[in-house]
mmCIF file of C-alpha atoms and ligand atoms in Angstrom:
data_model
loop_
_atom_site.group_PDB
_atom_site.id
_atom_site.type_symbol
_atom_site.label_atom_id
_atom_site.label_comp_id
_atom_site.label_asym_id
_atom_site.label_seq_id
_atom_site.Cartn_x
_atom_site.Cartn_y
_atom_site.Cartn_z
ATOM 1 C CA UNK A 108 35.155 -32.066 6.706
ATOM 2 C CA UNK A 109 34.455 -28.627 5.524
ATOM 3 C CA UNK A 110 34.931 -29.540 2.249
ATOM 4 C CA UNK A 111 32.037 -32.577 2.067
ATOM 5 C CA UNK A 112 30.101 -29.163 3.609
ATOM 6 C CA UNK A 113 31.296 -26.122 0.768
ATOM 7 C CA UNK A 114 30.329 -28.860 -0.973
ATOM 8 C CA UNK A 115 26.947 -29.639 0.127
ATOM 9 C CA UNK A 116 26.378 -25.613 0.379
ATOM 10 C CA UNK A 117 27.070 -25.286 -3.749
ATOM 11 C CA UNK A 118 24.874 -28.041 -4.479
ATOM 12 C CA UNK A 119 21.803 -27.381 -2.454
ATOM 13 C CA UNK A 120 22.215 -22.878 -4.441
ATOM 14 C CA UNK A 121 23.043 -24.977 -8.036
ATOM 15 C CA UNK A 122 19.603 -26.867 -7.133
ATOM 16 C CA UNK A 123 17.918 -23.657 -5.336
ATOM 17 C CA UNK A 124 19.370 -21.715 -8.475
ATOM 18 C CA UNK A 125 17.730 -24.707 -11.036
ATOM 19 C CA UNK A 126 14.972 -25.078 -9.983
ATOM 20 C CA UNK A 127 13.561 -21.594 -9.705
ATOM 21 C CA UNK A 128 14.488 -21.670 -12.879
ATOM 22 C CA UNK A 129 12.792 -24.022 -14.620
ATOM 23 C CA UNK A 130 9.703 -22.262 -12.157
ATOM 24 C CA UNK A 131 10.104 -19.259 -14.197
ATOM 25 C CA UNK A 132 9.906 -21.110 -17.555
ATOM 26 C CA UNK A 133 6.952 -23.339 -16.079
ATOM 27 C CA UNK A 134 4.981 -20.334 -15.664
ATOM 28 C CA UNK A 135 6.122 -17.896 -18.458
ATOM 29 C CA UNK A 136 4.671 -21.367 -20.580
ATOM 30 C CA UNK A 137 1.155 -20.753 -18.696
ATOM 31 C CA UNK A 138 0.659 -17.509 -18.647
ATOM 32 C CA UNK A 139 0.260 -17.044 -22.604
ATOM 33 C CA UNK A 140 -1.629 -20.602 -22.650
ATOM 34 C CA UNK A 141 -4.837 -19.313 -23.712
ATOM 35 C CA UNK A 142 -7.791 -21.183 -22.026
ATOM 36 C CA UNK A 143 -9.932 -23.863 -23.349
ATOM 37 C CA UNK A 144 -13.206 -22.918 -24.954
ATOM 38 C CA UNK A 145 -15.337 -24.884 -22.119
ATOM 39 C CA UNK A 146 -12.815 -23.442 -18.917
ATOM 40 C CA UNK A 147 -13.876 -19.637 -21.061
ATOM 41 C CA UNK A 148 -18.175 -20.733 -20.868
ATOM 42 C CA UNK A 149 -18.034 -21.041 -17.817
ATOM 43 C CA UNK A 150 -15.749 -18.252 -16.392
ATOM 44 C CA UNK A 151 -18.187 -16.192 -18.002
ATOM 45 C CA UNK A 152 -21.466 -18.230 -16.273
ATOM 46 C CA UNK A 153 -19.557 -18.193 -12.317
ATOM 47 C CA UNK A 154 -17.533 -14.342 -12.970
ATOM 48 C CA UNK A 155 -19.396 -12.664 -14.472
ATOM 49 C CA UNK A 156 -17.117 -9.266 -15.015
ATOM 50 C CA UNK A 157 -14.075 -11.924 -16.966
ATOM 51 C CA UNK A 158 -17.081 -12.172 -19.983
ATOM 52 C CA UNK A 159 -17.060 -8.519 -20.036
ATOM 53 C CA UNK A 160 -12.995 -8.100 -19.424
ATOM 54 C CA UNK A 161 -10.879 -6.617 -22.972
ATOM 55 C CA UNK A 162 -9.448 -8.867 -24.463
ATOM 56 C CA UNK A 163 -6.051 -7.718 -23.193
ATOM 57 C CA UNK A 164 -7.022 -7.827 -19.667
ATOM 58 C CA UNK A 165 -9.190 -11.175 -20.535
ATOM 59 C CA UNK A 166 -5.951 -12.697 -21.513
ATOM 60 C CA UNK A 167 -4.005 -11.947 -18.788
ATOM 61 C CA UNK A 168 -6.297 -13.673 -16.393
ATOM 62 C CA UNK A 169 -6.778 -16.711 -17.926
ATOM 63 C CA UNK A 170 -2.503 -16.933 -17.768
ATOM 64 C CA UNK A 171 -2.802 -16.753 -13.826
ATOM 65 C CA UNK A 172 -5.426 -18.766 -13.750
ATOM 66 C CA UNK A 173 -3.197 -21.693 -14.878
ATOM 67 C CA UNK A 174 -0.622 -20.590 -12.983
ATOM 68 C CA UNK A 175 -3.168 -21.114 -10.114
ATOM 69 C CA UNK A 176 -4.083 -24.441 -11.484
ATOM 70 C CA UNK A 177 -0.847 -26.335 -11.359
ATOM 71 C CA UNK A 178 -0.106 -24.433 -7.927
ATOM 72 C CA UNK A 179 -2.464 -24.606 -5.662
ATOM 73 C CA UNK A 180 -3.649 -27.571 -3.896
ATOM 74 C CA UNK A 181 -7.005 -27.396 -3.630
ATOM 75 C CA UNK A 182 -8.459 -30.046 -0.802
ATOM 76 C CA UNK A 183 -11.499 -31.067 0.315
ATOM 77 C CA UNK A 184 -12.541 -31.428 3.717
ATOM 78 C CA UNK A 185 -15.485 -34.020 5.508
ATOM 79 C CA UNK A 186 -16.854 -35.630 1.947
ATOM 80 C CA UNK A 187 -15.568 -32.719 -0.263
ATOM 81 C CA UNK A 188 -15.329 -33.433 -3.375
ATOM 82 C CA UNK A 189 -13.113 -31.036 -5.457
ATOM 83 C CA UNK A 190 -14.505 -31.097 -9.249
ATOM 84 C CA UNK A 191 -13.150 -29.333 -12.111
ATOM 85 C CA UNK A 192 -16.197 -26.592 -12.219
ATOM 86 C CA UNK A 193 -15.688 -25.744 -9.181
ATOM 87 C CA UNK A 194 -11.242 -25.284 -9.187
ATOM 88 C CA UNK A 195 -12.317 -23.195 -12.582
ATOM 89 C CA UNK A 196 -15.020 -20.658 -10.371
ATOM 90 C CA UNK A 197 -12.251 -20.314 -7.399
ATOM 91 C CA UNK A 198 -9.483 -19.888 -9.653
ATOM 92 C CA UNK A 199 -11.410 -17.594 -12.096
ATOM 93 C CA UNK A 200 -12.347 -15.327 -8.807
ATOM 94 C CA UNK A 201 -9.558 -15.062 -7.199
ATOM 95 C CA UNK A 202 -7.562 -14.654 -10.664
ATOM 96 C CA UNK A 203 -10.418 -11.808 -12.029
ATOM 97 C CA UNK A 204 -8.535 -9.051 -8.778
ATOM 98 C CA UNK A 205 -6.101 -9.376 -10.168
ATOM 99 C CA UNK A 206 -6.849 -8.849 -14.467
ATOM 100 C CA UNK A 207 -5.549 -5.256 -14.168
ATOM 101 C CA UNK A 208 -2.164 -6.209 -12.431
ATOM 102 C CA UNK A 209 0.949 -6.669 -15.258
ATOM 103 C CA UNK A 210 3.153 -9.048 -12.898
ATOM 104 C CA UNK A 211 3.519 -12.253 -12.221
ATOM 105 C CA UNK A 212 1.983 -11.981 -9.044
ATOM 106 C CA UNK A 213 0.101 -15.235 -8.816
ATOM 107 C CA UNK A 214 -1.035 -14.981 -4.818
ATOM 108 C CA UNK A 215 3.046 -16.494 -4.417
ATOM 109 C CA UNK A 216 2.164 -17.175 -0.393
ATOM 110 C CA UNK A 217 -0.664 -19.125 -1.021
ATOM 111 C CA UNK A 218 -0.509 -22.540 -1.385
ATOM 112 C CA UNK A 219 -3.676 -24.563 -0.936
ATOM 113 C CA UNK A 220 -7.601 -23.433 -1.466
ATOM 114 C CA UNK A 221 -8.795 -26.067 1.171
ATOM 115 C CA UNK A 222 -13.309 -26.616 1.021
ATOM 116 C CA UNK A 223 -15.679 -27.334 3.717
ATOM 117 C CA UNK A 224 -18.981 -28.980 2.738
ATOM 118 C CA UNK A 225 -20.936 -26.352 4.918
ATOM 119 C CA UNK A 226 -20.526 -23.148 7.519
ATOM 120 C CA UNK A 227 -18.872 -23.821 9.839
ATOM 121 C CA UNK A 228 -17.794 -23.088 13.860
ATOM 122 C CA UNK A 229 -15.458 -22.468 16.008
ATOM 123 C CA UNK A 230 -14.054 -20.212 19.338
ATOM 124 C CA UNK A 231 -13.697 -16.484 17.729
ATOM 125 C CA UNK A 232 -12.057 -13.166 19.455
ATOM 126 C CA UNK A 233 -13.451 -9.835 17.547
ATOM 127 C CA UNK A 234 -11.193 -6.782 18.913
ATOM 128 C CA UNK A 235 -13.102 -4.087 21.180
ATOM 129 C CA UNK A 236 -9.533 -1.935 20.844
ATOM 130 C CA UNK A 237 -6.974 -1.362 23.242
ATOM 131 C CA UNK A 238 -6.717 -4.470 23.709
ATOM 132 C CA UNK A 239 -10.272 -5.249 25.003
ATOM 133 C CA UNK A 240 -11.916 -8.225 23.051
ATOM 134 C CA UNK A 241 -14.774 -10.857 23.241
ATOM 135 C CA UNK A 242 -14.257 -14.931 22.977
ATOM 136 C CA UNK A 243 -17.365 -15.947 20.512
ATOM 137 C CA UNK A 244 -17.196 -20.258 21.246
ATOM 138 C CA UNK A 245 -19.154 -20.822 18.597
ATOM 139 C CA UNK A 246 -19.015 -18.218 15.903
ATOM 140 C CA UNK A 247 -20.000 -19.373 12.348
ATOM 141 C CA UNK A 248 -17.594 -18.777 8.881
ATOM 142 C CA UNK A 249 -18.334 -18.755 5.439
ATOM 143 C CA UNK A 250 -14.850 -18.595 4.453
ATOM 144 C CA UNK A 251 -11.442 -17.298 6.220
ATOM 145 C CA UNK A 252 -8.284 -16.262 4.748
ATOM 146 C CA UNK A 253 -4.707 -17.000 6.817
ATOM 147 C CA UNK A 254 -1.815 -14.657 6.033
ATOM 148 C CA UNK A 255 0.583 -16.612 4.146
ATOM 149 C CA UNK A 256 -1.494 -19.743 4.922
ATOM 150 C CA UNK A 257 -4.506 -20.906 3.171
ATOM 151 C CA UNK A 258 -8.012 -19.788 1.504
ATOM 152 C CA UNK A 259 -10.794 -22.243 3.741
ATOM 153 C CA UNK A 260 -13.961 -21.690 1.831
ATOM 154 C CA UNK A 261 -17.812 -23.091 2.439
ATOM 155 C CA UNK A 262 -18.722 -25.029 -0.800
ATOM 156 C CA UNK A 263 -22.788 -24.171 -0.146
ATOM 157 C CA UNK A 264 -21.148 -20.152 0.666
ATOM 158 C CA UNK A 265 -19.489 -20.629 -3.059
ATOM 159 C CA UNK A 266 -23.012 -21.423 -4.379
ATOM 160 C CA UNK A 267 -25.108 -18.787 -2.608
ATOM 161 C CA UNK A 268 -22.253 -16.870 -3.772
ATOM 162 C CA UNK A 269 -23.440 -17.464 -6.974
ATOM 163 C CA UNK A 270 -27.086 -17.986 -7.132
ATOM 164 C CA UNK A 271 -27.405 -14.124 -7.778
ATOM 165 C CA UNK A 272 -25.634 -10.257 -8.373
ATOM 166 C CA UNK A 273 -26.147 -8.879 -4.324
ATOM 167 C CA UNK A 274 -22.588 -7.606 -3.617
ATOM 168 C CA UNK A 275 -21.969 -10.697 -1.181
ATOM 169 C CA UNK A 276 -19.708 -13.622 -2.960
ATOM 170 C CA UNK A 277 -16.978 -15.246 -0.161
ATOM 171 C CA UNK A 278 -14.097 -15.869 -2.977
ATOM 172 C CA UNK A 279 -13.717 -12.317 -3.601
ATOM 173 C CA UNK A 280 -14.276 -11.794 0.354
ATOM 174 C CA UNK A 281 -11.405 -14.319 0.865
ATOM 175 C CA UNK A 282 -8.760 -13.516 -1.787
ATOM 176 C CA UNK A 283 -9.326 -9.948 -1.409
ATOM 177 C CA UNK A 284 -7.937 -10.401 1.982
ATOM 178 C CA UNK A 285 -5.110 -12.692 0.912
ATOM 179 C CA UNK A 286 -4.611 -8.914 -1.361
ATOM 180 C CA UNK A 287 -4.469 -7.190 1.663
ATOM 181 C CA UNK A 288 -2.144 -9.627 2.783
ATOM 182 C CA UNK A 289 0.496 -9.542 0.597
ATOM 183 C CA UNK A 290 2.890 -6.565 2.242
ATOM 184 C CA UNK A 291 2.416 -9.399 5.256
ATOM 185 C CA UNK A 292 -0.635 -6.944 7.495
ATOM 186 C CA UNK A 293 -3.995 -6.983 6.763
ATOM 187 C CA UNK A 294 -5.374 -3.957 7.747
ATOM 188 C CA UNK A 295 -7.526 -2.697 4.894
ATOM 189 C CA UNK A 296 -4.715 -1.403 1.931
ATOM 190 C CA UNK A 297 -2.903 -3.856 -0.654
ATOM 191 C CA UNK A 298 -0.036 -2.968 -1.397
ATOM 192 C CA UNK A 299 -0.306 1.268 -3.575
ATOM 193 C CA UNK A 300 1.328 3.475 -5.724
ATOM 194 C CA UNK A 301 3.657 6.100 -3.664
ATOM 195 C CA UNK A 302 1.191 8.846 -5.362
ATOM 196 C CA UNK A 303 -1.749 6.440 -4.636
ATOM 197 C CA UNK A 304 -1.204 6.030 -0.427
ATOM 198 C CA UNK A 305 -2.524 9.439 0.715
ATOM 199 C CA UNK A 306 -5.322 9.635 -1.880
ATOM 200 C CA UNK A 307 -7.404 5.847 -0.250
ATOM 201 C CA UNK A 308 -5.972 6.774 3.418
ATOM 202 C CA UNK A 309 -8.432 9.773 3.312
ATOM 203 C CA UNK A 310 -10.801 8.058 0.481
ATOM 204 C CA UNK A 311 -10.606 4.486 2.736
ATOM 205 C CA UNK A 312 -10.752 6.166 6.802
ATOM 206 C CA UNK A 313 -14.043 8.484 5.308
ATOM 207 C CA UNK A 314 -16.154 5.578 3.875
ATOM 208 C CA UNK A 315 -15.017 3.378 6.668
ATOM 209 C CA UNK A 316 -15.939 5.428 9.909
ATOM 210 C CA UNK A 317 -19.724 6.872 7.568
ATOM 211 C CA UNK A 318 -20.563 2.989 7.818
ATOM 212 C CA UNK A 319 -19.501 2.013 11.435
ATOM 213 C CA UNK A 320 -21.577 5.204 12.571
ATOM 214 C CA UNK A 321 -24.820 4.651 9.784
ATOM 215 C CA UNK A 322 -24.100 0.663 11.638
ATOM 216 C CA UNK A 323 -24.433 2.686 15.131
ATOM 217 C CA UNK A 324 -27.194 4.041 14.168
ATOM 218 C CA UNK A 325 -29.346 1.370 12.320
ATOM 219 C CA UNK A 326 -29.314 2.938 8.789
ATOM 220 C CA UNK A 327 -29.110 0.857 5.922
ATOM 221 C CA UNK A 328 -26.587 1.068 3.841
ATOM 222 C CA UNK A 329 -25.246 -0.143 0.863
ATOM 223 C CA UNK A 330 -21.817 -1.879 1.902
ATOM 224 C CA UNK A 331 -22.633 -5.097 4.258
ATOM 225 C CA UNK A 332 -22.546 -3.519 7.197
ATOM 226 C CA UNK A 333 -20.424 -6.429 8.595
ATOM 227 C CA UNK A 334 -17.610 -4.072 7.544
ATOM 228 C CA UNK A 335 -17.844 -1.628 10.189
ATOM 229 C CA UNK A 336 -15.656 -4.468 12.441
ATOM 230 C CA UNK A 337 -12.438 -3.804 10.730
ATOM 231 C CA UNK A 338 -10.519 -1.661 7.955
ATOM 232 C CA UNK A 339 -9.402 -5.180 6.927
ATOM 233 C CA UNK A 340 -13.335 -6.097 6.680
ATOM 234 C CA UNK A 341 -14.399 -2.991 4.499
ATOM 235 C CA UNK A 342 -12.067 -2.949 2.061
ATOM 236 C CA UNK A 343 -12.891 -7.134 1.989
ATOM 237 C CA UNK A 344 -17.193 -6.348 1.011
ATOM 238 C CA UNK A 345 -16.118 -3.249 -1.205
ATOM 239 C CA UNK A 346 -14.598 -5.897 -3.217
ATOM 240 C CA UNK A 347 -16.879 -8.153 -3.241
ATOM 241 C CA UNK A 348 -19.845 -5.086 -4.446
ATOM 242 C CA UNK A 349 -16.945 -3.658 -6.357
ATOM 243 C CA UNK A 350 -16.708 -7.000 -8.954
ATOM 244 C CA UNK A 351 -20.322 -7.898 -8.444
ATOM 245 C CA UNK A 352 -22.436 -4.958 -8.420
ATOM 246 C CA UNK A 353 -19.805 -2.158 -9.898
ATOM 247 C CA UNK A 354 -22.680 0.390 -11.502
ATOM 248 C CA UNK A 355 -24.279 -0.154 -8.465
ATOM 249 C CA UNK A 356 -21.410 0.874 -6.160
ATOM 250 C CA UNK A 357 -20.014 3.709 -8.677
ATOM 251 C CA UNK A 358 -23.592 5.540 -8.231
ATOM 252 C CA UNK A 359 -23.895 4.828 -4.413
ATOM 253 C CA UNK A 360 -20.038 5.319 -3.594
ATOM 254 C CA UNK A 361 -18.301 6.834 -6.844
ATOM 255 C CA UNK A 362 -15.115 8.300 -5.031
ATOM 256 C CA UNK A 363 -14.551 4.804 -3.337
ATOM 257 C CA UNK A 364 -15.330 3.379 -6.416
ATOM 258 C CA UNK A 365 -12.485 5.034 -8.955
ATOM 259 C CA UNK A 366 -9.840 4.185 -5.725
ATOM 260 C CA UNK A 367 -10.542 0.833 -5.919
ATOM 261 C CA UNK A 368 -10.571 0.960 -9.839
ATOM 262 C CA UNK A 369 -7.425 2.457 -10.051
ATOM 263 C CA UNK A 370 -6.162 0.476 -6.890
ATOM 264 C CA UNK A 371 -6.670 -2.681 -9.199
ATOM 265 C CA UNK A 372 -6.009 -1.236 -12.911
ATOM 266 C CA UNK A 373 -9.669 -2.375 -14.676
ATOM 267 C CA UNK A 374 -13.273 -1.022 -14.520
ATOM 268 C CA UNK A 375 -15.627 -3.626 -13.564
ATOM 269 C CA UNK A 376 -18.240 -1.809 -14.521
ATOM 270 C CA UNK A 377 -16.826 -2.123 -18.676
ATOM 271 C CA UNK A 378 -14.405 -3.734 -18.404
ATOM 272 C CA UNK A 379 -11.161 -1.345 -19.249
ATOM 273 C CA UNK A 380 -8.273 -1.442 -17.995
ATOM 274 C CA UNK A 381 -7.737 2.583 -15.649
ATOM 275 C CA UNK A 382 -4.165 3.568 -15.504
HETATM 276 ZN ZN1 ZN B 436 -13.330 -10.803 6.075
#
């Protein structure tokens, strides 16, 4: 009996190793495959920073875009049919966030993107700290992002995001949460080089406190005051504005801009790499 169990374990290990090797081969091919012209044109139209990326960064986004489309499922909820242009728009935004990364990571814990027709409502709770929370029976959502789970987006909110460059972009927001959660915790801090951690904590901490105070005093802020809810939301709204309106962001929050550009490995205002 023990020999059967051992043989089964060996066969399983061989199958597992082979499928990993095949997946790695397939990924390598996809990472090196250029995008067709019509896809590039769609990305230039819907993801303006993509249009000004340096050729090296653009090739990297293109490769990761291929992997994203090949490995993630797009699921339409209710009556939504997820057309190619919508898939390209979502994958293009998601992969722009990876333009500065030289590794092969393409949201490896994510397998599904769900698309709702419009904003949806469900029960939610908001933490007040010290274990206190408020229940919201009808909280409204344009998007959701789960640690090691799906990203959920409203098609209506995606269309609103594309209408103008104003710092609101639900796709950047939800995929910023995915990057934040890469280390297993969504707390406003992505995976960083050790040398950056102290500066990151100092800058993000003081900018978050400033947004919370300005919001409490009713002062109009450049960053979406929704970011005052939690450091993870602060990171997500900062990433939205960083990628949508980089020139204004750099004027309003120069140090925060520098820290974000270093963490992403590229400067969205110029489209060039940041080493
Ligand atoms: Zn959020």
